[in-house]
Amino acid sequence: MNNSQRVGRGTSETDGGTERSQARRAELIATGRRLFADTSYDALSMDDIARQAGVAKGLIYYYFKSKRGYYLAIIEDAVAELVARAEQTRDLPPAERVQQTIDGYLRYAQHHQAAYRAIVTGGVGFDSQVLAIRDGVRERLISTIGALAWGLSSPPPVARLALIGWMASVEGITLDWLQGQELERDAVRALLIRGLRDTLCAIEKFAPQCPAPSAPRL
């Protein structure tokens, strides 16, 4: 076997190992999302997690270093899914895109309540890293709204501040709705869309360069 053959073979094995490693990591995260959906962080030990995952505890430490690292990886995965739902609406007309984005957000919160609460409330003991992940979600969603409303992925400060306020209200309303779900999701979605329209109108008063879209468009 010549050198080029050895290199090619080594590269192939490495790539295969990386793919297997990524698949195993994804499996562990999927297991963790199921476990933490029903059980609090403090109630689950690494032994419990390893037993439920059917792996040696050392494997979880290998991929995530610690229980906290494992938990953060699970939150980041949940966030990625939440953001992906919003970005899937990119090719829709503006009004439909807003409806689908907010509906997808509420659907995610409804079906992944533990992960959603962890994201928006700061996770374990208001974990600073979980809060940073939450802030990243807010920025992505604000960027999406800014691009849709004004073609600006980085809105001016007053617009960003107003949208941060709207996002905080979205989180508060969604958390309260999840407690009893007394309203249908469609009603909550309509309430949040109306709040967004009002926010965009308020932004226009302080930043004329950011005109509020007309009601038929948004």
CSV table of C-alpha atoms in Angstrom, one decimal:
chain,number,residue,atom,x,y,z
A,1,MET,CA,0.0,0.0,0.0
A,2,ASN,CA,1.5,3.4,-1.0
A,3,ASN,CA,1.3,6.6,1.1
A,4,SER,CA,-1.6,8.1,-0.8
A,5,GLN,CA,-3.6,4.9,-0.2
A,6,ARG,CA,-2.8,5.0,3.5
A,7,VAL,CA,-3.8,8.7,3.7
A,8,GLY,CA,-7.0,8.0,1.9
A,9,ARG,CA,-7.9,5.1,4.1
A,10,GLY,CA,-7.1,7.0,7.3
A,11,THR,CA,-9.2,9.9,6.1
A,12,SER,CA,-12.1,7.7,5.4
A,13,GLU,CA,-11.9,6.0,8.8
A,14,THR,CA,-11.7,9.4,10.5
A,15,ASP,CA,-14.7,10.7,8.6
A,16,GLY,CA,-16.6,7.6,9.4
A,17,GLY,CA,-15.7,7.9,13.1
A,18,THR,CA,-16.8,11.5,13.1
A,19,GLU,CA,-20.1,10.7,11.6
A,20,ARG,CA,-20.7,7.9,14.2
A,21,SER,CA,-19.6,10.3,16.9
A,22,GLN,CA,-22.0,12.9,15.8
A,23,ALA,CA,-24.8,10.4,15.5
A,24,ARG,CA,-24.1,9.1,19.1
A,25,ARG,CA,-24.0,12.6,20.4
A,26,ALA,CA,-27.4,13.4,18.7
A,27,GLU,CA,-28.9,10.2,20.2
A,28,LEU,CA,-27.7,11.2,23.7
A,29,ILE,CA,-29.2,14.7,23.3
A,30,ALA,CA,-32.5,13.3,22.1
A,31,THR,CA,-32.6,11.0,25.1
A,32,GLY,CA,-31.8,14.0,27.4
A,33,ARG,CA,-34.6,16.0,25.9
A,34,ARG,CA,-37.1,13.3,26.7
A,35,LEU,CA,-35.8,12.9,30.2
A,36,PHE,CA,-35.7,16.6,31.1
A,37,ALA,CA,-39.2,17.0,29.6
A,38,ASP,CA,-40.7,15.0,32.5
A,39,THR,CA,-38.1,15.3,35.3
A,40,SER,CA,-36.4,18.3,36.9
A,41,TYR,CA,-32.7,18.9,36.5
A,42,ASP,CA,-31.9,18.2,40.2
A,43,ALA,CA,-34.0,15.0,40.2
A,44,LEU,CA,-31.9,13.4,37.5
A,45,SER,CA,-28.4,12.0,38.3
A,46,MET,CA,-25.8,11.1,35.7
A,47,ASP,CA,-26.4,7.5,36.7
A,48,ASP,CA,-30.1,7.9,36.0
A,49,ILE,CA,-29.3,9.5,32.6
A,50,ALA,CA,-26.8,6.8,31.7
A,51,ARG,CA,-29.2,4.0,32.6
A,52,GLN,CA,-32.1,5.5,30.6
A,53,ALA,CA,-29.8,6.1,27.7
A,54,GLY,CA,-28.4,2.5,27.9
A,55,VAL,CA,-24.8,3.7,27.9
A,56,ALA,CA,-21.9,3.9,30.3
A,57,LYS,CA,-21.8,7.1,32.4
A,58,GLY,CA,-18.3,7.8,31.1
A,59,LEU,CA,-19.6,8.2,27.6
A,60,ILE,CA,-21.8,11.1,28.6
A,61,TYR,CA,-18.8,12.7,30.3
A,62,TYR,CA,-16.8,12.1,27.2
A,63,TYR,CA,-19.2,14.1,25.0
A,64,PHE,CA,-20.4,16.7,27.4
A,65,LYS,CA,-17.8,16.9,30.2
A,66,SER,CA,-20.4,17.3,33.0
A,67,LYS,CA,-24.1,17.1,33.7
A,68,ARG,CA,-24.4,20.9,33.3
A,69,GLY,CA,-22.6,20.6,29.9
A,70,TYR,CA,-25.1,17.9,28.9
A,71,TYR,CA,-28.0,20.1,30.0
A,72,LEU,CA,-26.7,23.1,28.0
A,73,ALA,CA,-26.3,21.0,24.9
A,74,ILE,CA,-29.9,19.9,25.2
A,75,ILE,CA,-31.1,23.5,25.6
A,76,GLU,CA,-29.0,24.6,22.6
A,77,ASP,CA,-30.5,21.8,20.5
A,78,ALA,CA,-34.0,22.8,21.6
A,79,VAL,CA,-33.2,26.4,20.7
A,80,ALA,CA,-32.0,25.3,17.2
A,81,GLU,CA,-35.3,23.6,16.6
A,82,LEU,CA,-37.2,26.7,17.7
A,83,VAL,CA,-35.3,29.0,15.5
A,84,ALA,CA,-35.5,26.6,12.5
A,85,ARG,CA,-39.3,26.6,12.8
A,86,ALA,CA,-39.2,30.4,12.3
A,87,GLU,CA,-36.8,30.3,9.4
A,88,GLN,CA,-38.9,27.7,7.5
A,89,THR,CA,-41.4,30.4,6.7
A,90,ARG,CA,-38.9,32.5,4.6
A,91,ASP,CA,-40.6,31.9,1.2
A,92,LEU,CA,-44.1,32.7,2.4
A,93,PRO,CA,-46.0,36.0,1.8
A,94,PRO,CA,-45.4,38.5,4.8
A,95,ALA,CA,-48.7,38.1,6.5
A,96,GLU,CA,-48.7,34.3,6.3
A,97,ARG,CA,-45.1,34.3,7.3
A,98,VAL,CA,-45.9,36.1,10.6
A,99,GLN,CA,-48.8,33.9,11.3
A,100,GLN,CA,-46.8,30.7,10.6
A,101,THR,CA,-43.8,31.9,12.6
A,102,ILE,CA,-45.8,32.8,15.7
A,103,ASP,CA,-47.9,29.6,15.4
A,104,GLY,CA,-44.7,27.5,15.1
A,105,TYR,CA,-43.4,29.3,18.2
A,106,LEU,CA,-46.5,28.4,20.2
A,107,ARG,CA,-46.6,24.9,18.9
A,108,TYR,CA,-43.0,24.4,20.0
A,109,ALA,CA,-43.8,25.8,23.5
A,110,GLN,CA,-46.9,23.6,23.8
A,111,HIS,CA,-45.2,20.4,22.8
A,112,HIS,CA,-41.8,21.0,24.5
A,113,GLN,CA,-42.9,22.8,27.7
A,114,ALA,CA,-39.9,21.9,29.9
A,115,ALA,CA,-37.4,22.9,27.3
A,116,TYR,CA,-39.4,26.1,26.6
A,117,ARG,CA,-39.6,27.1,30.2
A,118,ALA,CA,-35.8,26.5,30.6
A,119,ILE,CA,-35.0,28.6,27.6
A,120,VAL,CA,-37.1,31.7,28.6
A,121,THR,CA,-36.7,31.6,32.4
A,122,GLY,CA,-32.9,30.9,32.5
A,123,GLY,CA,-32.9,27.2,33.3
A,124,VAL,CA,-31.3,25.9,36.4
A,125,GLY,CA,-31.0,28.7,39.0
A,126,PHE,CA,-31.1,31.4,36.3
A,127,ASP,CA,-28.0,29.9,34.6
A,128,SER,CA,-26.1,32.7,32.9
A,129,GLN,CA,-25.3,30.4,29.9
A,130,VAL,CA,-28.9,29.5,29.4
A,131,LEU,CA,-29.9,33.1,29.6
A,132,ALA,CA,-27.3,33.8,26.9
A,133,ILE,CA,-28.9,31.1,24.8
A,134,ARG,CA,-32.3,32.7,25.4
A,135,ASP,CA,-30.9,36.1,24.4
A,136,GLY,CA,-29.6,34.6,21.2
A,137,VAL,CA,-33.1,33.3,20.3
A,138,ARG,CA,-34.5,36.8,20.9
A,139,GLU,CA,-31.9,38.3,18.6
A,140,ARG,CA,-32.6,35.8,15.8
A,141,LEU,CA,-36.3,36.4,16.0
A,142,ILE,CA,-35.9,40.2,16.1
A,143,SER,CA,-33.6,39.9,13.1
A,144,THR,CA,-36.3,37.9,11.3
A,145,ILE,CA,-39.0,40.5,12.1
A,146,GLY,CA,-36.8,43.4,11.2
A,147,ALA,CA,-36.0,41.8,7.8
A,148,LEU,CA,-39.6,41.1,7.2
A,149,ALA,CA,-41.0,44.6,8.2
A,150,TRP,CA,-38.2,46.9,6.9
A,151,GLY,CA,-35.7,44.8,5.1
A,152,LEU,CA,-33.3,45.4,8.1
A,153,SER,CA,-31.8,42.4,9.9
A,154,SER,CA,-30.3,44.9,12.4
A,155,PRO,CA,-33.0,47.3,13.3
A,156,PRO,CA,-32.1,50.7,14.8
A,157,PRO,CA,-31.8,50.9,18.7
A,158,VAL,CA,-35.3,52.2,19.4
A,159,ALA,CA,-36.9,49.5,17.1
A,160,ARG,CA,-34.8,46.8,18.7
A,161,LEU,CA,-35.8,47.9,22.2
A,162,ALA,CA,-39.5,48.0,21.3
A,163,LEU,CA,-39.2,44.5,19.8
A,164,ILE,CA,-37.4,43.2,22.9
A,165,GLY,CA,-40.3,44.4,24.9
A,166,TRP,CA,-42.7,42.6,22.6
A,167,MET,CA,-40.7,39.4,22.8
A,168,ALA,CA,-40.8,39.7,26.6
A,169,SER,CA,-44.6,39.9,26.5
A,170,VAL,CA,-44.7,36.9,24.1
A,171,GLU,CA,-42.7,34.9,26.6
A,172,GLY,CA,-44.9,36.0,29.5
A,173,ILE,CA,-48.1,35.3,27.7
A,174,THR,CA,-46.9,32.0,26.4
A,175,LEU,CA,-45.7,30.8,29.9
A,176,ASP,CA,-49.0,31.8,31.5
A,177,TRP,CA,-51.0,30.1,28.6
A,178,LEU,CA,-49.1,26.9,29.2
A,179,GLN,CA,-50.3,26.7,32.8
A,180,GLY,CA,-53.9,26.0,31.8
A,181,GLN,CA,-54.2,26.5,28.1
A,182,GLU,CA,-57.7,28.0,28.6
A,183,LEU,CA,-57.5,29.7,25.2
A,184,GLU,CA,-57.1,27.9,21.9
A,185,ARG,CA,-53.7,28.4,20.2
A,186,ASP,CA,-55.3,30.4,17.4
A,187,ALA,CA,-56.6,32.9,19.9
A,188,VAL,CA,-53.2,33.3,21.5
A,189,ARG,CA,-51.6,33.7,18.1
A,190,ALA,CA,-54.0,36.4,17.1
A,191,LEU,CA,-53.3,38.3,20.4
A,192,LEU,CA,-49.6,38.1,19.8
A,193,ILE,CA,-49.9,39.3,16.2
A,194,ARG,CA,-52.0,42.2,17.3
A,195,GLY,CA,-49.4,43.1,19.8
A,196,LEU,CA,-46.7,43.0,17.1
A,197,ARG,CA,-48.8,45.3,14.9
A,198,ASP,CA,-49.2,47.8,17.8
A,199,THR,CA,-45.5,47.6,18.5
A,200,LEU,CA,-44.6,48.3,14.9
A,201,CYS,CA,-46.9,51.3,14.8
A,202,ALA,CA,-45.2,52.6,18.0
A,203,ILE,CA,-41.8,52.1,16.4
A,204,GLU,CA,-42.8,54.2,13.4
A,205,LYS,CA,-43.6,57.2,15.7
A,206,PHE,CA,-40.1,57.1,17.1
A,207,ALA,CA,-38.2,55.9,14.0
A,208,PRO,CA,-39.9,57.2,10.8
A,209,GLN,CA,-37.3,55.3,8.8
A,210,CYS,CA,-39.1,52.1,10.1
A,211,PRO,CA,-42.7,52.5,8.8
A,212,ALA,CA,-45.3,50.1,10.1
A,213,PRO,CA,-46.4,47.7,7.4
A,214,SER,CA,-50.1,48.1,6.5
A,215,ALA,CA,-52.5,45.7,8.2
A,216,PRO,CA,-53.1,43.5,5.0
A,217,ARG,CA,-49.3,42.8,4.8
A,218,LEU,CA,-48.8,42.1,8.5
